Every structure is written in C-alpha cells, then in structure tokens.
PDB file of C-alpha atoms in Angstrom:
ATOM      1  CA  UNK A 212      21.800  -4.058 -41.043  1.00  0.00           C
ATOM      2  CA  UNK A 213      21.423  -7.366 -38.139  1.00  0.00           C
ATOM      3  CA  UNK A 214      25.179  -7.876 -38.752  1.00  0.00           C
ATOM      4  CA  UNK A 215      25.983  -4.305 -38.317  1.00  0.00           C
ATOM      5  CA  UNK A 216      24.553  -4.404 -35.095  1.00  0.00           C
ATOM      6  CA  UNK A 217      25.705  -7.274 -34.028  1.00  0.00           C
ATOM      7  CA  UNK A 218      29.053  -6.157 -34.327  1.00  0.00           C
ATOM      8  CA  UNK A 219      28.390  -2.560 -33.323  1.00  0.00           C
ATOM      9  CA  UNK A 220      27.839  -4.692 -30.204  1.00  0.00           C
ATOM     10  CA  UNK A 221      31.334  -5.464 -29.811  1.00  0.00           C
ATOM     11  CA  UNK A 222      32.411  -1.506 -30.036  1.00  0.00           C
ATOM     12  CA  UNK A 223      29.700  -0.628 -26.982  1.00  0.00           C
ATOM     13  CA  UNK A 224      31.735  -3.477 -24.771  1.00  0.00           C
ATOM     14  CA  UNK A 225      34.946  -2.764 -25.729  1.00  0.00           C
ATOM     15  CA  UNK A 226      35.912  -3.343 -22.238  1.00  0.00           C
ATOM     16  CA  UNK A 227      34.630  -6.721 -21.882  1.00  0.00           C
ATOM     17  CA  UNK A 228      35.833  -9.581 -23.238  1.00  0.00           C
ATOM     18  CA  UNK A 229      35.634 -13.426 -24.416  1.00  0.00           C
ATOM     19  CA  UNK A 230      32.685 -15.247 -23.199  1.00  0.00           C
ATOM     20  CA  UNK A 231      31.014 -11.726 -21.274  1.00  0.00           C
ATOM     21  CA  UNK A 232      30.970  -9.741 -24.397  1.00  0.00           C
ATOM     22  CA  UNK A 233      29.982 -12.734 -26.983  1.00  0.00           C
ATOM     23  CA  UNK A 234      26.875 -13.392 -24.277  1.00  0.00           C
ATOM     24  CA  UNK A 235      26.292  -9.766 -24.370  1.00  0.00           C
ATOM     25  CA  UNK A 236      26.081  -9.549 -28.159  1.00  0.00           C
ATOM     26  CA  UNK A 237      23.320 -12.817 -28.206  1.00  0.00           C
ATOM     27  CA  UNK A 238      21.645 -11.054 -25.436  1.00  0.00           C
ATOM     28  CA  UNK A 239      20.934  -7.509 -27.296  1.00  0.00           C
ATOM     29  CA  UNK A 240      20.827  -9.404 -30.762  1.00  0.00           C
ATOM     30  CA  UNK A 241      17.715 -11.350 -29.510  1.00  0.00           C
ATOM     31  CA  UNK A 242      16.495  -8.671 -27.891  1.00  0.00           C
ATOM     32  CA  UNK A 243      16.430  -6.833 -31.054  1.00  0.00           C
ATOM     33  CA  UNK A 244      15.208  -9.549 -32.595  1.00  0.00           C
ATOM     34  CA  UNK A 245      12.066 -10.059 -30.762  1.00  0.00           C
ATOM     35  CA  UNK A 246      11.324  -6.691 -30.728  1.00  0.00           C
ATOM     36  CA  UNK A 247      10.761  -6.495 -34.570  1.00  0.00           C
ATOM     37  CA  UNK A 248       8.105  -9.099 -35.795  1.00  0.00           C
ATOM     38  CA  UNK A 249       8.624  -8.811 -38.716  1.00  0.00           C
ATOM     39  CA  UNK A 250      11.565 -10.142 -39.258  1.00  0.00           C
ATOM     40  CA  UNK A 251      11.390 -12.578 -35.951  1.00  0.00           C
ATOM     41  CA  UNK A 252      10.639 -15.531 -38.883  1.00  0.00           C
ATOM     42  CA  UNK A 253      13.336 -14.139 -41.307  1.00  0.00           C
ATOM     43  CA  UNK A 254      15.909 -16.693 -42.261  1.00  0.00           C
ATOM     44  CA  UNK A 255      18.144 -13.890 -41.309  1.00  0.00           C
ATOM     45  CA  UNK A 256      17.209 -13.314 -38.190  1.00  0.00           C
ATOM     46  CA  UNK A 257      17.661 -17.364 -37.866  1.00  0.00           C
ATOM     47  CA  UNK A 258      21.897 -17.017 -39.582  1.00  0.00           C
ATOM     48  CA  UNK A 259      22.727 -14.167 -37.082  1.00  0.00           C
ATOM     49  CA  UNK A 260      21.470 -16.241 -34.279  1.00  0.00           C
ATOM     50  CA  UNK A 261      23.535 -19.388 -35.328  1.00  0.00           C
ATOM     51  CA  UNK A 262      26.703 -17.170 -36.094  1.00  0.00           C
ATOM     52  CA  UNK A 263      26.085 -15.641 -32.488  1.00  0.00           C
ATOM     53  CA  UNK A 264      25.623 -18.906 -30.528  1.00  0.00           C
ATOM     54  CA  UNK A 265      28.647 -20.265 -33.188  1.00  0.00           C
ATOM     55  CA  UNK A 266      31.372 -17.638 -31.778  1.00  0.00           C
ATOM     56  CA  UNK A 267      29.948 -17.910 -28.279  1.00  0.00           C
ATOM     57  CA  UNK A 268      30.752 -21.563 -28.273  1.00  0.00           C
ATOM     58  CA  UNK A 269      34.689 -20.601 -29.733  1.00  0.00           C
ATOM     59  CA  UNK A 270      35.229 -18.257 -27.252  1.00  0.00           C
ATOM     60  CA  UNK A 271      34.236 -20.450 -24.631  1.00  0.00           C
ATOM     61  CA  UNK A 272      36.278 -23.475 -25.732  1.00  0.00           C
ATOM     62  CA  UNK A 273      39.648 -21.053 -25.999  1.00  0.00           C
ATOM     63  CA  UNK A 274      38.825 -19.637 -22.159  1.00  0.00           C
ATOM     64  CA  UNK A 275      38.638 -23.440 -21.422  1.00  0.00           C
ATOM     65  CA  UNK A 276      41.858 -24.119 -23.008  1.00  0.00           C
ATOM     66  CA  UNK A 277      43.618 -21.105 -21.773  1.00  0.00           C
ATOM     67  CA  UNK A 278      42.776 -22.017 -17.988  1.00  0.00           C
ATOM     68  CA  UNK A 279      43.994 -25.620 -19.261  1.00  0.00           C
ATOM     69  CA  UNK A 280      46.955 -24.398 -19.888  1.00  0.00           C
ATOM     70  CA  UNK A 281      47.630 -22.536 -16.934  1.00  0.00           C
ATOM     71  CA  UNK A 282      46.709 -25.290 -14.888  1.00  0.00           C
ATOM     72  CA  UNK A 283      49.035 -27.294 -16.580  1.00  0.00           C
ATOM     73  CA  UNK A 284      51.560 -24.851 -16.282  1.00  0.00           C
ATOM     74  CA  UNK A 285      51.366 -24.705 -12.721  1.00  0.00           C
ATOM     75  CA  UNK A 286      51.246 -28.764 -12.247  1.00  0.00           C
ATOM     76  CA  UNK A 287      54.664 -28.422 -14.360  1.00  0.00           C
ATOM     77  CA  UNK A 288      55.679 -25.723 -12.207  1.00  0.00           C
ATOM     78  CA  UNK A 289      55.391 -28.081  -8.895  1.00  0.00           C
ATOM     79  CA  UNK A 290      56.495 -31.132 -10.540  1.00  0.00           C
ATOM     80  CA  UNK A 291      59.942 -29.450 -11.565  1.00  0.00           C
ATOM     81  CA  UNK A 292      60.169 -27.833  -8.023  1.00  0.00           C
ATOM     82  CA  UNK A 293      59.590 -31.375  -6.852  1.00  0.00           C
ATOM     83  CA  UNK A 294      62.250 -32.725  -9.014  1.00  0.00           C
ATOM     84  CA  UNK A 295      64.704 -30.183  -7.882  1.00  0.00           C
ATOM     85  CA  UNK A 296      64.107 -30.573  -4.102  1.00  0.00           C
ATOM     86  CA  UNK A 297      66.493 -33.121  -2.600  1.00  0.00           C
ATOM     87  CA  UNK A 298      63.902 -35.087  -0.589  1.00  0.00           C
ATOM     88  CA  UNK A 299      65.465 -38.129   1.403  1.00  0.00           C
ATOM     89  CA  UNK A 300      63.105 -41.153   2.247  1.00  0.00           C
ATOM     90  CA  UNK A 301      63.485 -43.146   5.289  1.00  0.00           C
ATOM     91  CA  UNK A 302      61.081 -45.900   4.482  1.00  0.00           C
ATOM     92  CA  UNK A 303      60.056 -47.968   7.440  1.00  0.00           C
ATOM     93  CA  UNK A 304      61.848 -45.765   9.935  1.00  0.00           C
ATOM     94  CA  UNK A 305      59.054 -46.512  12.353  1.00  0.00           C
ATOM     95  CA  UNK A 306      56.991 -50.090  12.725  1.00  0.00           C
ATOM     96  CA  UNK A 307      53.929 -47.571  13.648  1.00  0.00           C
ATOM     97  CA  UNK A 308      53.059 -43.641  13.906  1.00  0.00           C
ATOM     98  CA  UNK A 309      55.893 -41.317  14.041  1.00  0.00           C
ATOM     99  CA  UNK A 310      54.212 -39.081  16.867  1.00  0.00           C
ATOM    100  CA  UNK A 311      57.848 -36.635  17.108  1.00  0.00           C
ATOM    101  CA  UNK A 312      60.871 -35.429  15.231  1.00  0.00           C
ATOM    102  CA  UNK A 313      63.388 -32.980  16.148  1.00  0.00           C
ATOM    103  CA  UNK A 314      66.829 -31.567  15.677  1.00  0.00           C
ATOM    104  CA  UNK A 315      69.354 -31.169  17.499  1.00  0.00           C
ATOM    105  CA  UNK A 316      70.625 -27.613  17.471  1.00  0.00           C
ATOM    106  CA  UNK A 317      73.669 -28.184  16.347  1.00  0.00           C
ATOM    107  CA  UNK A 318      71.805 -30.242  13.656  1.00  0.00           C
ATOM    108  CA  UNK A 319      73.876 -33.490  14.349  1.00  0.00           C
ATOM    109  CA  UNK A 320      71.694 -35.910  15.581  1.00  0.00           C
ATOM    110  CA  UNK A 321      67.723 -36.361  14.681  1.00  0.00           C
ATOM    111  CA  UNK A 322      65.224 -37.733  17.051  1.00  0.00           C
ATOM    112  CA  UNK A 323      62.130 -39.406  16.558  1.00  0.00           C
ATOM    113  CA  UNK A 324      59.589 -41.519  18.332  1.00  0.00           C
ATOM    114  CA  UNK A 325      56.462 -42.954  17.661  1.00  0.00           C
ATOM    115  CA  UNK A 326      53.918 -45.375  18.641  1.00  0.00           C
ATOM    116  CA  UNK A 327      56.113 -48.691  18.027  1.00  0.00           C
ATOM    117  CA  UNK A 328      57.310 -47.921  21.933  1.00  0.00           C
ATOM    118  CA  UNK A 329      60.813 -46.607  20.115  1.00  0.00           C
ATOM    119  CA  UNK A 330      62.771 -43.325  20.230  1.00  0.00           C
ATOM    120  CA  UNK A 331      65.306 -43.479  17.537  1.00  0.00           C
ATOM    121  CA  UNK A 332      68.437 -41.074  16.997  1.00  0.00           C
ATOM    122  CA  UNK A 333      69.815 -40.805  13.712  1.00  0.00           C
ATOM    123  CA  UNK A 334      73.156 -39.240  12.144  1.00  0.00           C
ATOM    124  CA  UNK A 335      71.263 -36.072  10.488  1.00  0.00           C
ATOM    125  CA  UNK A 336      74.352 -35.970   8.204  1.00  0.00           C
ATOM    126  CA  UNK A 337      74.422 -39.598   7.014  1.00  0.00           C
ATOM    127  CA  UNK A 338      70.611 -40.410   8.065  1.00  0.00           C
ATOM    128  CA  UNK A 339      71.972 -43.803   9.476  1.00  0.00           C
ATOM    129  CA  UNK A 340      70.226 -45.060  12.618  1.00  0.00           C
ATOM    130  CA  UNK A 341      72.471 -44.873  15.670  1.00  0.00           C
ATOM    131  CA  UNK A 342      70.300 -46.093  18.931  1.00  0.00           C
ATOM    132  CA  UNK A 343      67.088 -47.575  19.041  1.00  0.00           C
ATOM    133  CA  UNK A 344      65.515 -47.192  22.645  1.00  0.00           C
ATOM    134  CA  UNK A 345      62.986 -49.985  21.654  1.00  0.00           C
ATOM    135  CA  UNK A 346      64.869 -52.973  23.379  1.00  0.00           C
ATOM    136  CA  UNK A 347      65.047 -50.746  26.461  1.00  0.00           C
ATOM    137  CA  UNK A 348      61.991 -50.187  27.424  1.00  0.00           C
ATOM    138  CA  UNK A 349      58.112 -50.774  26.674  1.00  0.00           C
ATOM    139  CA  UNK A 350      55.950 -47.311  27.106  1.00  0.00           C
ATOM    140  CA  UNK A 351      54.404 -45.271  24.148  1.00  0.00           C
ATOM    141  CA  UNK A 352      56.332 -42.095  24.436  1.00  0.00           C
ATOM    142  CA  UNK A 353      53.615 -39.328  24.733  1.00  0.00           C
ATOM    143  CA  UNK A 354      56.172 -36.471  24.920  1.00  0.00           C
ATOM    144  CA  UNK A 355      59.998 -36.254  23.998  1.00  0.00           C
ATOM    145  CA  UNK A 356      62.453 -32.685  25.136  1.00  0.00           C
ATOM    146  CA  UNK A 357      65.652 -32.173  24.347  1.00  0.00           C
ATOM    147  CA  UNK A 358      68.678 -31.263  26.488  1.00  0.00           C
ATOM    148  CA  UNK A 359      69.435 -27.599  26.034  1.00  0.00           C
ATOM    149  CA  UNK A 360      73.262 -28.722  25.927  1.00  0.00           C
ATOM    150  CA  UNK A 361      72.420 -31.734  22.964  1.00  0.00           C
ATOM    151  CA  UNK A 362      73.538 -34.261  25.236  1.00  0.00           C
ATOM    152  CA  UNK A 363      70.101 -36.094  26.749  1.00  0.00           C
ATOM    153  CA  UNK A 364      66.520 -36.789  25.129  1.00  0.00           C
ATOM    154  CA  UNK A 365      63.871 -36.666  28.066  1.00  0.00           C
ATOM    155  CA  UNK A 366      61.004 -38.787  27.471  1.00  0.00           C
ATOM    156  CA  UNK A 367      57.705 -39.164  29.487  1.00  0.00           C
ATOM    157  CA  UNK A 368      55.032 -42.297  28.012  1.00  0.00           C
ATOM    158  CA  UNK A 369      51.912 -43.521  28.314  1.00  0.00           C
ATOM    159  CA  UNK A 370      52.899 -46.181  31.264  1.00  0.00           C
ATOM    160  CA  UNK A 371      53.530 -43.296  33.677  1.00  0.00           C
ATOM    161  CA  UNK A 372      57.401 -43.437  33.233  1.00  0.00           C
ATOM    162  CA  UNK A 373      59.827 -40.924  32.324  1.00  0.00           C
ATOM    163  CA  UNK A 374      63.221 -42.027  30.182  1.00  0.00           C
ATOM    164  CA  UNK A 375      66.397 -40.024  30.370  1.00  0.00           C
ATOM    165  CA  UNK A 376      68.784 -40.591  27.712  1.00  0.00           C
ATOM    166  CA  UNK A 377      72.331 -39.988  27.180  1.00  0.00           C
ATOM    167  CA  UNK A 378      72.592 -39.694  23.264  1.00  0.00           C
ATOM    168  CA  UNK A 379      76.138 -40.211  23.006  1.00  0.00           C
ATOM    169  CA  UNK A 380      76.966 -42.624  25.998  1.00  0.00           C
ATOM    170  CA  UNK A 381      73.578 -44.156  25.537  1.00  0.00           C
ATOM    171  CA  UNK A 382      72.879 -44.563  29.194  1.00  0.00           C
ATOM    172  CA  UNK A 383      69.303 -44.871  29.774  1.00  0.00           C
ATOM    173  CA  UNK A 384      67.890 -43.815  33.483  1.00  0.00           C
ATOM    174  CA  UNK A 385      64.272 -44.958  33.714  1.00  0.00           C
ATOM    175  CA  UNK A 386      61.695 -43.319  36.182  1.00  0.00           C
ATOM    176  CA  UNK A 387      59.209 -46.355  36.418  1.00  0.00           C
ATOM    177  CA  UNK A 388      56.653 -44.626  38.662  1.00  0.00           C
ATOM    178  CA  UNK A 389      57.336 -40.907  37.552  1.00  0.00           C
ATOM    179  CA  UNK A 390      53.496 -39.928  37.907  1.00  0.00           C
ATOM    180  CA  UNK A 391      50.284 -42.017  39.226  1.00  0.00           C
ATOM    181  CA  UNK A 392      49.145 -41.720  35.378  1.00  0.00           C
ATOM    182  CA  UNK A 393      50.404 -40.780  31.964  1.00  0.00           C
ATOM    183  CA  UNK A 394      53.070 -38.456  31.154  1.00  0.00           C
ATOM    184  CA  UNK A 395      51.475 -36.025  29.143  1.00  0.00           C
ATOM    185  CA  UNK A 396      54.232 -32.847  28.765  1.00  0.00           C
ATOM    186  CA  UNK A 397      57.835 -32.282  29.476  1.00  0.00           C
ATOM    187  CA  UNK A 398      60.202 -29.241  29.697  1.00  0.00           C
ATOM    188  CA  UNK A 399      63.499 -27.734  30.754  1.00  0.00           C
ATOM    189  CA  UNK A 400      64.853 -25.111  32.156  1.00  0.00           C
ATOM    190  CA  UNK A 401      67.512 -23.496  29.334  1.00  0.00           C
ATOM    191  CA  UNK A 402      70.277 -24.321  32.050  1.00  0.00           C
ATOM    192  CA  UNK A 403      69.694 -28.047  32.401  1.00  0.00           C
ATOM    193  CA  UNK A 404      69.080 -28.163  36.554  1.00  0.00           C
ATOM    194  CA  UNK A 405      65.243 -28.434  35.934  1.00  0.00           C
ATOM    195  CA  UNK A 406      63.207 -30.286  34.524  1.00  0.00           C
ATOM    196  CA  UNK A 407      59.038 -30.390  34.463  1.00  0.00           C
ATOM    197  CA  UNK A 408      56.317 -33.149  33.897  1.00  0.00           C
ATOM    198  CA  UNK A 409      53.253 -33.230  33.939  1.00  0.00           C
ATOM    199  CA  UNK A 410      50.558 -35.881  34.184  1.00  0.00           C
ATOM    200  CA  UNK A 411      46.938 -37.271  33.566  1.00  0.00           C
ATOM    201  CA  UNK A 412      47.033 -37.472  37.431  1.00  0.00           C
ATOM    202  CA  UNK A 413      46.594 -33.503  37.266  1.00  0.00           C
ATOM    203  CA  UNK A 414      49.664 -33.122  38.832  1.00  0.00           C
ATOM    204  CA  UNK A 415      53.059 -31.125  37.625  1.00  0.00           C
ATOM    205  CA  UNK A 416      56.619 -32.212  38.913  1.00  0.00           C
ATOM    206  CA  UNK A 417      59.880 -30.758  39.240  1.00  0.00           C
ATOM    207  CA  UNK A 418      62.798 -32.479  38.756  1.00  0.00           C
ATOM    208  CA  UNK A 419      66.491 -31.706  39.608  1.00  0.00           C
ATOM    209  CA  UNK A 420      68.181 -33.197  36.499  1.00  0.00           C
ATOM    210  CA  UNK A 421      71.779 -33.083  37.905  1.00  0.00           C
ATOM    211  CA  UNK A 422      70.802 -35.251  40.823  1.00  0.00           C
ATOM    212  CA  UNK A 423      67.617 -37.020  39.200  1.00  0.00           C
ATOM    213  CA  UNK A 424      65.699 -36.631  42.493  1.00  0.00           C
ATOM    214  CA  UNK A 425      62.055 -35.709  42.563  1.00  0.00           C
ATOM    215  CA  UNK A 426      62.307 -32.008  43.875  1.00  0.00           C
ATOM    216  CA  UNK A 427      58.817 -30.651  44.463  1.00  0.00           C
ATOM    217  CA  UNK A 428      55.333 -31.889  43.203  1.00  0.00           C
ATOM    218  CA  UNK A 429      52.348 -29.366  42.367  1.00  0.00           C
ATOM    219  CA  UNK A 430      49.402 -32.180  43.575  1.00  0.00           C
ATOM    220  CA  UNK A 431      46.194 -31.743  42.074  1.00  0.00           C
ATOM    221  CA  UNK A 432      48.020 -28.481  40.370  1.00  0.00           C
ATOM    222  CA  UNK A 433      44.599 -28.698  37.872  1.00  0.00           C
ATOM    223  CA  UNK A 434      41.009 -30.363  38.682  1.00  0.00           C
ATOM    224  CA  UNK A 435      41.510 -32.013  35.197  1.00  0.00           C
ATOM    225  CA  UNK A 436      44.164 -33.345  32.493  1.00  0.00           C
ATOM    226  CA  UNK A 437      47.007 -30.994  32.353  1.00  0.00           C
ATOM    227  CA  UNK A 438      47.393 -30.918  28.133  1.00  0.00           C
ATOM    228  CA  UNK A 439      50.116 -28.441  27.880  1.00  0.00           C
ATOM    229  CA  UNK A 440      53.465 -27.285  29.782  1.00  0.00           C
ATOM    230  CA  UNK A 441      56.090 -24.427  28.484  1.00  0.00           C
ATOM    231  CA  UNK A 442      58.558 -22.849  30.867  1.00  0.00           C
ATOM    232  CA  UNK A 443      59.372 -19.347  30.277  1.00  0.00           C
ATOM    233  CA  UNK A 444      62.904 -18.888  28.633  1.00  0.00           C
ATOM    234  CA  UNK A 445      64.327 -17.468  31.662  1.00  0.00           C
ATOM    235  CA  UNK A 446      62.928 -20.594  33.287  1.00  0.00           C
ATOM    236  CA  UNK A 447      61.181 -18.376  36.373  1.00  0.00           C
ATOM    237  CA  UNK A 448      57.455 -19.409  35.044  1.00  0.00           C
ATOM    238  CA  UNK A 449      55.919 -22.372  34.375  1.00  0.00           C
ATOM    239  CA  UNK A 450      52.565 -21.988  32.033  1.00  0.00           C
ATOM    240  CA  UNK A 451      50.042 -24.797  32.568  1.00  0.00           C
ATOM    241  CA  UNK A 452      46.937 -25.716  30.737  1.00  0.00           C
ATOM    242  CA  UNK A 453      44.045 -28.416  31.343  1.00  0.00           C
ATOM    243  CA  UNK A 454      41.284 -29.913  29.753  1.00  0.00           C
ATOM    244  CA  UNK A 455      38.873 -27.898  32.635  1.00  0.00           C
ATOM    245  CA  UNK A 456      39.623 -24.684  30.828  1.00  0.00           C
ATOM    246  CA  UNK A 457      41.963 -23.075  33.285  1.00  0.00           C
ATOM    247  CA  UNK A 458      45.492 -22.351  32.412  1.00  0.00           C
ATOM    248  CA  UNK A 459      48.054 -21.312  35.450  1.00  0.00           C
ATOM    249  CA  UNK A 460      51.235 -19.455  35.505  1.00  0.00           C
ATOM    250  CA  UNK A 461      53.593 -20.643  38.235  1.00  0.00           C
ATOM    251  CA  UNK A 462      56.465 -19.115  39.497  1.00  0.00           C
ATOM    252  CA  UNK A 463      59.455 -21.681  39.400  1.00  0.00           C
ATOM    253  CA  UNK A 464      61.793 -19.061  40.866  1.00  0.00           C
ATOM    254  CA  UNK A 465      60.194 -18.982  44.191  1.00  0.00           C
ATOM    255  CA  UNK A 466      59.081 -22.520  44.670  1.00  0.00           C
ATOM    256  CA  UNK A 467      63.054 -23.204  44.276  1.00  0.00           C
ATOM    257  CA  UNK A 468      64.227 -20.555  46.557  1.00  0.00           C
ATOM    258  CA  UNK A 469      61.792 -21.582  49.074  1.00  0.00           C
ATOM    259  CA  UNK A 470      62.449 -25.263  48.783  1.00  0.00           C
ATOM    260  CA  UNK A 471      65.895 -24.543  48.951  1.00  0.00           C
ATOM    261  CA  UNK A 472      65.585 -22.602  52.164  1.00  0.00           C
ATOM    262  CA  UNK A 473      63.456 -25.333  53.689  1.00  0.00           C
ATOM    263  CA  UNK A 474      66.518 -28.000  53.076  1.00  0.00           C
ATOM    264  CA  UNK A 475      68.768 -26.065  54.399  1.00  0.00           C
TER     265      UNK A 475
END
C-alpha cells in the first residue's frame, strides 16, 4: 500500500519533473507517514523513506550532469567559433596603452595611438607598420580625427599641442601652443576647411585647415573642462559638453559668415 502511494505520487505531478516531483513524492510520503503512528516505527515505513531519498539523490545527480553537459557544450561551442575566427595579433604594437584605433574609410590604412607619445599607421591589408610619429614629437595624444578625404590624422595631446599629419607624404605640421592647456577633443567639418579643438582651458577653437591659421576662438566657451565635441554632419553646429554640467550647441555657420564679413 506505502509503495502504491508513493508512486500514485508521480501520476498527481505528472507535470513536474526530475528533482520537483521526486521532492514532492518525499514530501507527501512523510507526510503520510507521520500521520499514521502506527506504522511511523515500521521497517517499512523506514525502506520507502530510503528508496525516496535514494531516487531523489539520482535525479539530482542526472540534472547536474545534464546542465554539465550543456555547459560544456556551449564552452565547445565558443572554443570552435574561436578557432574559426581569423584573429591577427600585433604583439607589442604599443610600448604602453593603446588609448585609439581607427580605419580609414577606404579601409587602407589603420591608426592607432596610445600613451607611449606614438601615433602609428599601419597597412590594414598587410598589418605592417608604415610611420611611427614617436620620433616626431613628445605629447600623449588625448584625441586623434581623421581627414574626411583619408589623407591627414589630426591629433591634439596632453602638452597643449595639436599634430597634423599627412599619412602618405608624412609631413608633420605641429601647433606647439594650440591651447593654454590640454587638448581634450577634435573634429572636422565633412568638407575638410574646418577643423575644432577644444581644451582644459575651457575654450573651443576653430581652425581653417587649408590655411592652418587659427580662425576664431570661443574663450571661456564653458566655466569648466570641455569633455566632449561633435560637429553636426552638415558641419553648421558644433555640440559642446563640460564637466559643469552644461552642454552648448553653437552655430558654426554664422560665426564663419560673420567672421568672413568682418575680414573682408
């Protein structure tokens, strides 16, 4: 009769399984159990118990193996993915923390910097090095932009200069004194006449890149560190942002039109 109900259990939670059903079946066999003295002591009662907690333990140690298994799976699953993927290793490309990396668009050239004072540019196709800006010059770059056209790598560093680089000719045109502080953020207009950089000195400048003159220089343009610059893609609006919580949308457009009307 104890064994029938045990397994009578099983029929009444036919919708649970493994360990929640075999728990289930303990629970109400106890139960049962201790609600009939007189066979609480029975040497019965004592076998269904042990056969309970027996298959309780088997269930449990095949859910452990199962998730095992799957975990396994899945480790084998990422180490064959792994395997697959054609991962290339520059060791040592850097003495110190790569800090940047980008592509060219036409995915010819890559360019990296990092805190070794270096801006490398590397065949993408080949990975070779080509230039090493190192020898050069001596500032940490802080921020790196690329020439909309491929053709120059604009760099502003943590000595207040800003580098202009000519990837293929590998001129190099260095703005010692470019701001009163570090160079925190650079960007360009998507034709290549401007370009923008902003400082620790809370200040944002304009550039004209054909001529490499300072154009016009937003002083004090935050009452704190300017973190982030991004021009607009139609390169009217320049969006600020500083570490006193204010961000500021200038318009480019009109600062140049005005300025331009003033030097003529």
């Amino acid at each position: 009769y104890l064994f029938f109900f045990f397994f009578s259990s099983r029929r009444r939670h036919t919708r649970c399984s493994g360990v929640s059903w075999a728990r289930r079946c303990v629970q109400e066999t106890a139960e049962y159990m201790g609600n009939n003295q007189m066979i609480l002591g029975s040497k019965i009662f004592r076998v269904v118990l042990a056969i309970s907690l027996l298959y309780l333990v088997q269930v449990e140690a095949v859910e452990v193996e199962n998730e095992t298994s799957i975990n396994q799976n899945i480790q084998d699953a990422k180490l064959i993915s792994d395997q697959e993927a054609q991962i290339f290793r520059i060791q040592w490309a850097h003495s110190n923390e790569v800090t940047f990396t980008t592509l060219t668009s036409d995915n010819k050239y890559m360019i990296t910097a990092g805190k070794d004072r270096a801006i490398k540019i590397w065949d993408f196709a080949s990975k070779h090095l080509l230039h090493d800006s190192k020898p050069l010059y001596h500032g940490i770059p802080n921020c790196v932009v690329l020439s909309h056209d491929n053709k120059y790598v604009i760099s502003g560093s943590n000595n207040n200069s800003i580098v202009i680089w000519n990837i293929e000719k590998e001129n190099l045109i260095l703005f010692e004194d470019a701001h009163e502080d570090e160079v925190t953020h650079l960007a360009i207009t998507q034709d290549n006449k401007f370009f923008v950089s902003a400082s620790k000195d809370k200040s944002i400048k304009i550039w004209d890149f054909k001529t490499m003159d300072l154009f016009y220089t937003l002083e004090n343009a935050h009452n704190d560190v300017i973190n982030s610059l991004k021009l607009s893609d139609d390169g009217r609006f320049i969006i600020s942002g500083s570490k006193d919580g204010t961000i500021l949308i200038w318009d480019l457009s009109n600062i140049i039109q005005n300025l331009s009307l003033i030097h003529i």
